[in-house]
Structures are given as C-alpha cells and as structure tokens.
C-alpha cells in the first residue's frame, strides 16, 4: 500500500488528522452505549417518524411496482384460470365454514350451560405492509397505519397461515411490528395434540423458532402443531404458530429444545390482518361452573 | 482545473444508495447486500472532500440508524470510519488504478464487518449470518462500475 508514501501527505495531516475521526467514533460509541442502556432510539424514532415514514414508503415502492406490473401483465387466460381455482377453493372453505358454524353454536351453548366465559372472536382488519428489511438479523417491519388509525402497542398481526407478530412501536401514520422470529420475541404456546404449554422464542431466522427448556418426559413430538395458548393475555388463544420439526440437546445436556417452523410466510405478500385489541376478560370461576353443572342436571 | 460542484447529483446518488439499504430482499440476498451507501459516500469523499466532512457522514449514518432499526450510532460509526480513512488517504487513493481501489475498499469493508460483528457481540444481538462475509466481494465488483457511472454523470453535468 502507499500509506508509507509520506511525500504526498498534505500539510497538517499528521496525527492531528486522526482527531476528527476519533471524535466522531467516540461520539458514535457513546450513542450506542446510551441507546443500549436506555433504549432511547425508540423514543427519538417515534418523534422523527414523520420524516422516516416517507422514506419507508419510498423504499417499499419498487416491490409494490413489481407486483403491480406482474398483475398488469397477467393474461386474460391466466386470470380466468386463477378465478376457477379460487372458486373451487372457496367452495371447499365454505363447506368447512358451515361445519365450523355448527360447532361454534354448539360450543357457545355448552359454554352457556357451564356458565363459563364467552369466547370473543377477535375482529380484524387488513393493513398494508411497507416491506422494508434493513437488518437481516432483526425481524421487524413497518405497517402503513399508526396511531391516527387507532393502532395500539401490543396488537397482534396474523396472515392467512398463522401468527406473524405484534405491534411494538406506534407512530402517527405507521407502526413497527416485531415478528415472532425476532430474537427478542417470545410467544406463550401450547401443543395442539397434548395441551403441553411452553414459550416459543424467536431466533432471528425466518424459518426457525425454538421451544426451549423441554425435558425428555414432555409430551412434544416432531410434527406437533403449536397454537397460541392465550396465557399472558397478549395473544388470543388458538392461533396457529408453527410445527415442530426437530429436537436438539441444549449445551447443558439437561434440556432439549425443539426447532419449530413458523406457519406465517413473513417474506411474502403485502397485506396482514391486524387483530383488534381483545377485551380484558375476568378469569373463569371453576367452582361456579361446577355448581352450574350440578344445577343443570335433571 | 476547478471542478464545478454538483450538489444535486451528490445528494440524489446518496439518497438512492440510502433507499437501496432499505429495499426488501429475500433473507439470503439481504445478507449479501453490499454496503452501497458506504461506496457512494466513499466516492464523494474522494472527489469532493470539502463537501463531505465527517460531520455530514456522521449525520447520514444516524439517519440510516433511525430508518433501519439498528442500534443508534452503529451505521454512523461504520460510515465515519470508512470516510475518515478515505479522507486521510485521499491524495494517494485517487491515483490508484481502479481495481486497486476496489481491492482496498473490499479490505476496508471486511474490517467494517468485523466491527459490525463486534458490535453485535457486545450488544447481545444475533450474530451476522455467514453470507454477510460475501458482501464485500460484491462491493469489490460494483465499485469500478459505480465509479465510472458517477464520474460520467458528474462530468456530463459539468460540461453543460
């Protein structure tokens, strides 16, 4: 390298030339330390989001344009075929829905009989995803609705296949969603087959979640489907989350962790369903329910 | 020879590179994404060093920190170090053949990745993916074309 070629150095570019670099590097390090300790970037970001929102919007345009272009260029024939396929699928789902309705009414009746809680079906609305993904290790994304559209922190997002994440930061016209795959995220789940409960942690990877701290006697098998358990009150119960793929011994050799493939396809599609916040329910009273059963007996 | 300043081109090119850092890519490609903003900033530091002081570079880095959810100061530190070294080496660097410039920038981006890795390690963030170590190679391939493109645009602008 030519760094030892001191002739071409300008006047005054001795050690002193390093000072500004040092100054800014130390400033950056201080900022990082303060941010890590007090996580102030969220607060500052929420104040400057008016500026950041158009940037996010702009960054999501190329993909939107691409998808729009693909839609505009699809042929009449292709569209017709697609409609046919969708109609067939709708028939199938209609059938399932009919059965569901019957099951649901039966379920509400049973719950009434038991004087238990009424399960409130969450209502949802469609929100647009401003698809940006700057840091590969962070699974956060931005939706195009914010405080002005009544988005609240903690609201849950799903897609057609399963749980996506929850709203982490709300700005006036946009909100940041933390995905279930983010390394900072955890969801209380239960195994649909056995009812075993656990906590599912994100790993920072799109295709892998981890159900940690299992013991060999826990009733979890490969292929098991995990649903949200509703414990903690943040996620409504019964939302499909993922499927157990494989098991791995923890380094401590005491516990096993299960690797789980999430159902939600986080990298595809431009729309998500935002569930309205659930009303806070009083815990069920098992004693009262038992008495109710006795009273209702002939 | 006094070169006319081209602020519009400078800010436009940096804005484009900025958006490139935020574009949605699939996971594996996202890790390979070259640090294009650093390359564009490097070009303007080399060509118009008075207009690209470290203060401005620092601010650009902070804005990227905000927009990309990284820890505040991370991108600022990365950009300032690259721009700072180029500021110091500017007089020699500009006379390297372009492939040598590419090679030097690639080495610098590797050092930058090592720094990123350290930051992630110290903050307990998830480690950078293995594919990330391929991104400086892409930067190596991009730099000559980027240099040519920006030079062309700038000179055309000047001749008018």
XYZ file of C-alpha atoms in Angstrom:
458
model
C 0.000 0.000 0.000
C 1.056 3.580 -0.446
C 0.416 4.560 3.142
C 4.141 4.841 3.794
C 4.453 7.349 0.986
C 4.594 10.405 3.182
C 5.509 12.882 0.475
C 2.009 13.168 -0.804
C 0.524 13.895 2.618
C -0.893 17.348 2.857
C 0.368 19.782 5.433
C -1.160 19.190 8.813
C -2.188 15.633 8.132
C -0.056 14.116 10.834
C -1.527 12.588 13.921
C -3.887 15.555 14.205
C -5.747 14.386 11.139
C -6.971 11.401 13.119
C -8.606 13.625 15.721
C -11.918 14.248 13.922
C -12.267 10.532 13.188
C -11.570 9.746 16.814
C -14.063 12.381 17.903
C -16.901 11.044 15.766
C -16.063 7.421 16.533
C -16.235 8.123 20.261
C -19.471 10.043 19.765
C -20.946 7.046 17.941
C -19.749 4.634 20.615
C -21.283 6.822 23.346
C -24.578 6.914 21.439
C -24.554 3.133 21.124
C -23.846 2.665 24.799
C -26.599 5.094 25.801
C -29.036 3.540 23.350
C -28.253 0.036 24.568
C -28.682 1.070 28.186
C -31.734 3.310 27.948
C -33.101 2.301 24.521
C -33.794 5.878 23.608
C -33.818 5.265 19.869
C -37.440 4.150 20.025
C -38.477 7.401 21.607
C -36.468 9.549 19.246
C -37.681 7.483 16.348
C -41.273 7.977 17.365
C -40.701 11.727 17.238
C -38.916 11.696 13.916
C -41.176 9.098 12.336
C -42.920 11.832 10.391
C -39.646 12.037 8.480
C -38.961 8.308 8.392
C -42.422 7.254 7.171
C -41.996 8.646 3.631
C -38.573 7.020 3.425
C -40.036 3.650 4.394
C -42.875 4.184 1.958
C -40.440 5.021 -0.837
C -38.246 2.025 -0.070
C -41.252 -0.267 -0.369
C -42.281 1.123 -3.782
C -40.028 -0.941 -6.076
C -41.536 -4.178 -4.837
C -45.054 -2.745 -4.999
C -44.384 -1.584 -8.559
C -43.038 -5.009 -9.457
C -46.094 -6.745 -8.053
C -48.365 -4.220 -9.763
C -46.524 -4.836 -13.026
C -46.907 -8.580 -12.709
C -50.644 -8.128 -12.111
C -50.999 -5.783 -15.081
C -49.151 -8.140 -17.410
C -51.007 -11.312 -16.468
C -53.098 -12.562 -19.345
C -56.835 -12.873 -19.533
C -56.483 -16.636 -19.781
C -54.280 -16.821 -16.709
C -56.710 -14.691 -14.742
C -59.632 -16.862 -15.741
C -57.809 -19.961 -14.657
C -56.943 -18.325 -11.370
C -60.555 -17.405 -10.789
C -61.548 -21.028 -11.421
C -59.022 -22.276 -8.890
C -60.108 -19.687 -6.339
C -63.785 -20.554 -6.840
C -63.041 -24.198 -6.179
C -61.103 -23.287 -3.068
C -63.922 -21.043 -1.899
C -66.375 -23.926 -2.196
C -64.127 -26.049 -0.026
C -63.688 -23.355 2.616
C -67.422 -22.666 2.559
C -68.035 -26.282 3.413
C -65.565 -26.137 6.292
C -67.106 -22.877 7.431
C -70.591 -24.409 7.552
C -69.339 -27.140 9.813
C -67.499 -24.527 11.851
C -70.695 -22.548 12.362
C -72.463 -25.589 13.729
C -69.544 -26.378 16.021
C -69.387 -22.771 17.149
C -73.052 -22.540 18.105
C -72.739 -25.841 19.938
C -69.662 -24.511 21.691
C -71.380 -21.311 22.829
C -74.326 -23.332 24.114
C -72.029 -25.581 26.090
C -70.195 -22.596 27.493
C -73.525 -21.046 28.492
C -74.514 -24.277 30.208
C -71.237 -24.274 32.090
C -71.651 -20.567 32.812
C -68.069 -20.196 31.582
C -66.507 -17.386 29.710
C -67.833 -16.462 26.339
C -65.021 -16.651 23.902
C -64.907 -13.449 21.927
C -63.933 -13.946 18.339
C -61.405 -11.260 17.562
C -62.222 -8.926 14.707
C -59.531 -7.977 12.299
C -58.737 -5.511 9.571
C -56.335 -5.615 6.690
C -53.218 -3.456 6.905
C -50.608 -2.839 4.256
C -47.084 -3.932 4.886
C -44.418 -1.402 3.948
C -41.955 -4.068 3.088
C -38.545 -3.000 4.232
C -35.946 -5.226 5.751
C -32.765 -3.376 6.570
C -31.025 -5.541 9.155
C -31.113 -9.217 8.274
C -30.792 -10.201 11.907
C -33.752 -8.114 13.048
C -37.212 -9.310 12.181
C -39.086 -6.056 12.330
C -41.238 -4.496 9.707
C -43.385 -1.434 9.202
C -47.107 -1.263 8.533
C -48.714 1.750 6.926
C -51.164 2.502 9.737
C -50.443 4.161 13.024
C -51.933 5.998 15.978
C -54.222 8.001 13.692
C -55.831 4.737 12.546
C -56.151 3.592 16.174
C -53.287 1.111 16.100
C -52.122 0.324 19.628
C -48.980 -1.237 21.001
C -49.418 -4.951 21.559
C -51.984 -5.553 18.860
C -51.482 -8.898 17.178
C -50.852 -9.489 13.478
C -51.596 -12.684 11.597
C -51.555 -13.735 7.982
C -53.526 -16.428 6.179
C -51.328 -19.159 7.662
C -50.585 -18.134 11.216
C -49.206 -15.737 13.763
C -46.909 -13.021 12.419
C -46.088 -10.806 15.376
C -47.235 -7.878 17.428
C -47.107 -4.107 17.214
C -44.041 -2.857 19.065
C -43.918 0.876 18.366
C -46.714 3.138 17.184
C -46.117 6.335 15.264
C -48.732 8.747 13.949
C -49.044 7.210 10.477
C -47.088 3.984 10.742
C -46.226 1.304 13.236
C -43.330 -1.082 13.740
C -44.174 -4.757 14.112
C -41.852 -7.160 15.867
C -42.068 -10.568 14.229
C -42.277 -13.819 16.207
C -38.965 -14.773 14.550
C -37.120 -11.785 16.068
C -34.531 -12.838 18.607
C -36.161 -10.547 21.190
C -39.606 -12.106 20.890
C -41.356 -14.879 22.785
C -44.889 -16.306 22.481
C -46.712 -18.497 25.005
C -47.851 -21.543 23.043
C -49.390 -24.949 23.594
C -49.169 -28.190 21.698
C -52.497 -28.726 19.943
C -52.372 -32.519 20.417
C -51.366 -32.838 24.068
C -52.076 -29.428 25.546
C -48.474 -29.109 26.737
C -47.632 -25.446 27.276
C -44.371 -23.659 26.692
C -42.779 -20.492 25.471
C -41.627 -20.188 21.897
C -38.607 -17.974 21.267
C -37.554 -16.258 18.046
C -34.082 -16.967 16.741
C -33.536 -14.132 14.271
C -34.059 -16.558 11.404
C -37.089 -16.642 9.121
C -37.535 -20.380 9.150
C -36.743 -21.376 12.716
C -38.232 -20.814 16.174
C -37.180 -22.536 19.340
C -39.278 -24.172 22.036
C -36.650 -24.235 24.739
C -36.212 -25.960 28.114
C -38.055 -29.185 27.351
C -37.380 -32.320 29.349
C -37.465 -35.807 27.799
C -40.767 -36.550 29.529
C -42.606 -33.594 27.997
C -45.264 -34.607 25.532
C -43.948 -32.935 22.409
C -43.296 -34.842 19.197
C -41.997 -33.964 15.781
C -44.915 -32.897 13.611
C -46.878 -31.414 16.509
C -48.711 -28.202 15.765
C -48.312 -25.288 18.156
C -51.106 -22.826 18.891
C -51.039 -19.677 20.966
C -52.139 -20.601 24.468
C -53.632 -17.229 25.335
C -51.719 -17.155 28.598
C -50.463 -13.701 29.370
C -53.417 -12.118 27.649
C -51.470 -10.636 24.793
C -52.225 -13.217 22.100
C -55.741 -14.585 21.699
C -55.722 -18.370 22.169
C -55.846 -20.810 19.279
C -53.875 -19.008 16.589
C -51.649 -21.490 14.737
C -47.992 -20.607 15.174
C -45.825 -23.385 13.778
C -44.926 -27.028 13.546
C -42.286 -28.915 15.496
C -39.576 -30.123 13.108
C -36.673 -31.478 15.099
C -35.145 -31.696 18.553
C -31.760 -30.632 19.782
C -29.926 -31.218 23.031
C -29.075 -28.000 24.872
C -25.387 -27.388 25.586
C -26.088 -28.021 29.262
C -27.362 -31.535 28.354
C -30.213 -31.060 30.822
C -32.861 -29.746 28.484
C -33.962 -30.337 24.948
C -35.076 -27.593 22.625
C -37.467 -28.156 19.759
C -37.000 -26.449 16.447
C -40.242 -25.077 15.122
C -41.076 -23.989 11.614
C -43.396 -20.943 11.659
C -46.572 -21.148 9.566
C -46.706 -17.454 8.698
C -44.917 -16.614 5.488
C -43.187 -13.483 6.641
C -41.408 -12.733 3.413
C -44.404 -12.944 1.124
C -47.480 -10.906 0.482
C -48.126 -7.268 1.157
C -51.087 -7.435 3.491
C -51.559 -8.641 7.032
C -54.512 -8.937 9.366
C -54.372 -6.713 12.409
C -56.485 -8.119 15.248
C -58.401 -5.592 17.279
C -57.313 -5.489 20.896
C -59.110 -8.104 22.979
C -61.400 -7.007 25.783
C -59.938 -7.944 29.140
C -61.846 -10.942 30.480
C -62.259 -11.867 34.102
C -60.762 -15.270 34.891
C -63.243 -18.117 34.874
C -64.527 -19.361 38.181
C -64.256 -23.171 38.118
C -66.312 -23.616 41.271
C -69.238 -21.678 39.869
C -69.011 -23.675 36.692
C -69.140 -26.948 38.620
C -72.192 -25.802 40.558
C -73.829 -24.825 37.329
C -73.290 -28.306 36.006
C -74.872 -29.809 39.124
C -77.867 -27.474 38.944
C -78.468 -28.284 35.319
C -78.558 -31.996 35.976
C -82.050 -33.406 35.867
C -8.714 22.979 -13.023
C -11.639 23.838 -10.830
C -14.421 21.324 -10.946
C -17.914 22.650 -10.660
C -19.823 21.308 -7.702
C -22.775 19.026 -8.404
C -24.802 19.002 -5.180
C -27.941 17.635 -6.842
C -26.136 14.589 -8.165
C -24.357 14.109 -4.856
C -27.483 14.058 -2.740
C -29.519 12.163 -5.314
C -26.933 9.388 -5.549
C -26.698 9.169 -1.781
C -30.483 9.086 -1.412
C -30.633 6.241 -3.938
C -27.946 4.285 -2.116
C -29.789 5.004 1.141
C -33.007 3.521 -0.213
C -31.038 0.553 -1.541
C -30.003 -0.206 2.049
C -33.695 -0.460 2.995
C -35.066 -2.375 -0.001
C -36.773 -5.656 0.821
C -34.665 -8.618 -0.279
C -35.114 -12.305 0.466
C -33.204 -13.443 3.530
C -30.103 -14.893 1.895
C -29.815 -12.000 -0.555
C -30.356 -9.490 2.202
C -27.245 -10.739 3.975
C -25.255 -10.417 0.765
C -26.410 -6.832 0.222
C -23.293 -4.717 -0.339
C -22.842 -1.583 1.757
C -23.652 0.592 -1.245
C -24.109 3.739 0.810
C -20.515 3.433 2.012
C -19.321 3.128 -1.582
C -21.240 6.217 -2.709
C -20.087 8.168 0.331
C -16.541 6.992 -0.455
C -16.831 8.327 -3.989
C -17.944 11.761 -2.833
C -15.326 11.883 -0.109
C -12.674 11.164 -2.721
C -13.976 13.602 -5.303
C -15.370 16.477 -3.242
C -13.810 16.055 0.155
C -14.588 19.595 1.347
C -18.300 19.000 0.856
C -18.276 15.649 2.619
C -16.888 16.393 6.040
C -17.081 13.729 8.716
C -19.889 15.615 10.425
C -22.147 15.140 7.417
C -21.169 11.496 7.085
C -21.952 11.016 10.767
C -25.396 12.568 10.312
C -26.120 10.383 7.263
C -25.178 7.363 9.362
C -27.502 8.449 12.159
C -30.390 8.846 9.724
C -29.692 5.332 8.431
C -29.693 4.116 12.025
C -33.149 5.579 12.517
C -34.576 4.226 9.312
C -33.092 0.750 9.620
C -33.759 -0.017 13.315
C -30.110 -0.633 14.057
C -28.766 0.449 17.391
C -28.269 4.221 17.367
C -24.709 5.024 16.252
C -23.900 1.693 14.618
C -24.175 2.773 10.989
C -22.786 6.204 11.917
C -19.646 4.587 13.323
C -19.206 2.329 10.301
C -19.613 5.183 7.816
C -17.427 7.621 9.753
C -14.549 5.148 9.985
C -14.633 4.365 6.271
C -14.991 8.023 5.274
C -12.323 9.076 7.806
C -9.706 6.670 6.492
C -10.500 7.771 2.938
C -10.169 11.407 3.967
C -6.679 10.665 5.244
C -5.649 8.610 2.233
C -7.445 10.669 -0.341
C -4.408 12.125 -2.095
C -2.887 8.705 -2.714
C -6.083 6.755 -3.137
C -7.281 8.799 -6.099
C -4.238 7.803 -8.121
C -4.579 4.066 -7.564
C -5.784 2.077 -10.539
C -9.468 1.414 -10.130
C -9.134 -2.320 -9.404
C -6.660 -1.491 -6.642
C -9.173 0.980 -5.209
C -11.732 -1.829 -5.336
C -9.402 -4.165 -3.506
C -8.639 -1.603 -0.837
C -12.329 -0.833 -0.324
C -13.047 -4.536 -0.052
C -10.456 -4.914 2.685
C -11.946 -1.911 4.436
C -15.432 -3.424 4.207
C -14.099 -6.637 5.740
C -12.712 -4.624 8.636
C -16.096 -2.924 8.794
C -17.844 -6.310 9.016
C -15.513 -7.349 11.807
C -16.546 -4.168 13.596
C -20.223 -4.946 12.998
C -19.674 -8.434 14.363
C -18.041 -6.971 17.469
C -20.914 -4.532 17.965
C -23.422 -7.357 17.713
C -21.345 -9.442 20.096
C -21.142 -6.681 22.677
C -24.853 -5.851 22.471
C -26.004 -9.445 22.599
C -27.687 -9.076 19.205
C -27.974 -12.109 16.941
C -24.745 -12.796 15.065
C -24.405 -11.705 11.489
C -25.155 -14.526 9.068
C -22.329 -16.322 7.317
C -23.416 -14.990 3.929
C -22.588 -11.472 5.102
C -18.910 -12.206 4.538
C -19.623 -12.389 0.804
C -20.942 -8.858 0.566
C -17.523 -7.094 0.334
C -16.793 -9.229 -2.734
C -19.923 -7.823 -4.336
C -18.776 -4.344 -3.361
C -15.427 -5.155 -4.999
C -17.250 -5.956 -8.234
C -19.553 -2.950 -8.034
C -17.014 -0.229 -7.274
C -15.461 0.186 -10.792
C -18.906 0.483 -12.375
C -20.173 2.816 -9.708
C -17.065 4.965 -10.068
C -17.479 5.114 -13.836
C -21.196 5.867 -13.626
C -20.879 8.683 -11.101
C -17.845 10.151 -12.890
C -19.715 10.132 -16.188
C -22.790 11.770 -14.730
C -20.696 14.361 -12.980
C -18.581 15.268 -15.991
C -21.583 15.493 -18.272
C -23.225 17.754 -15.760
C -20.123 19.932 -15.686
C -19.769 20.342 -19.432
C -23.186 21.931 -19.681
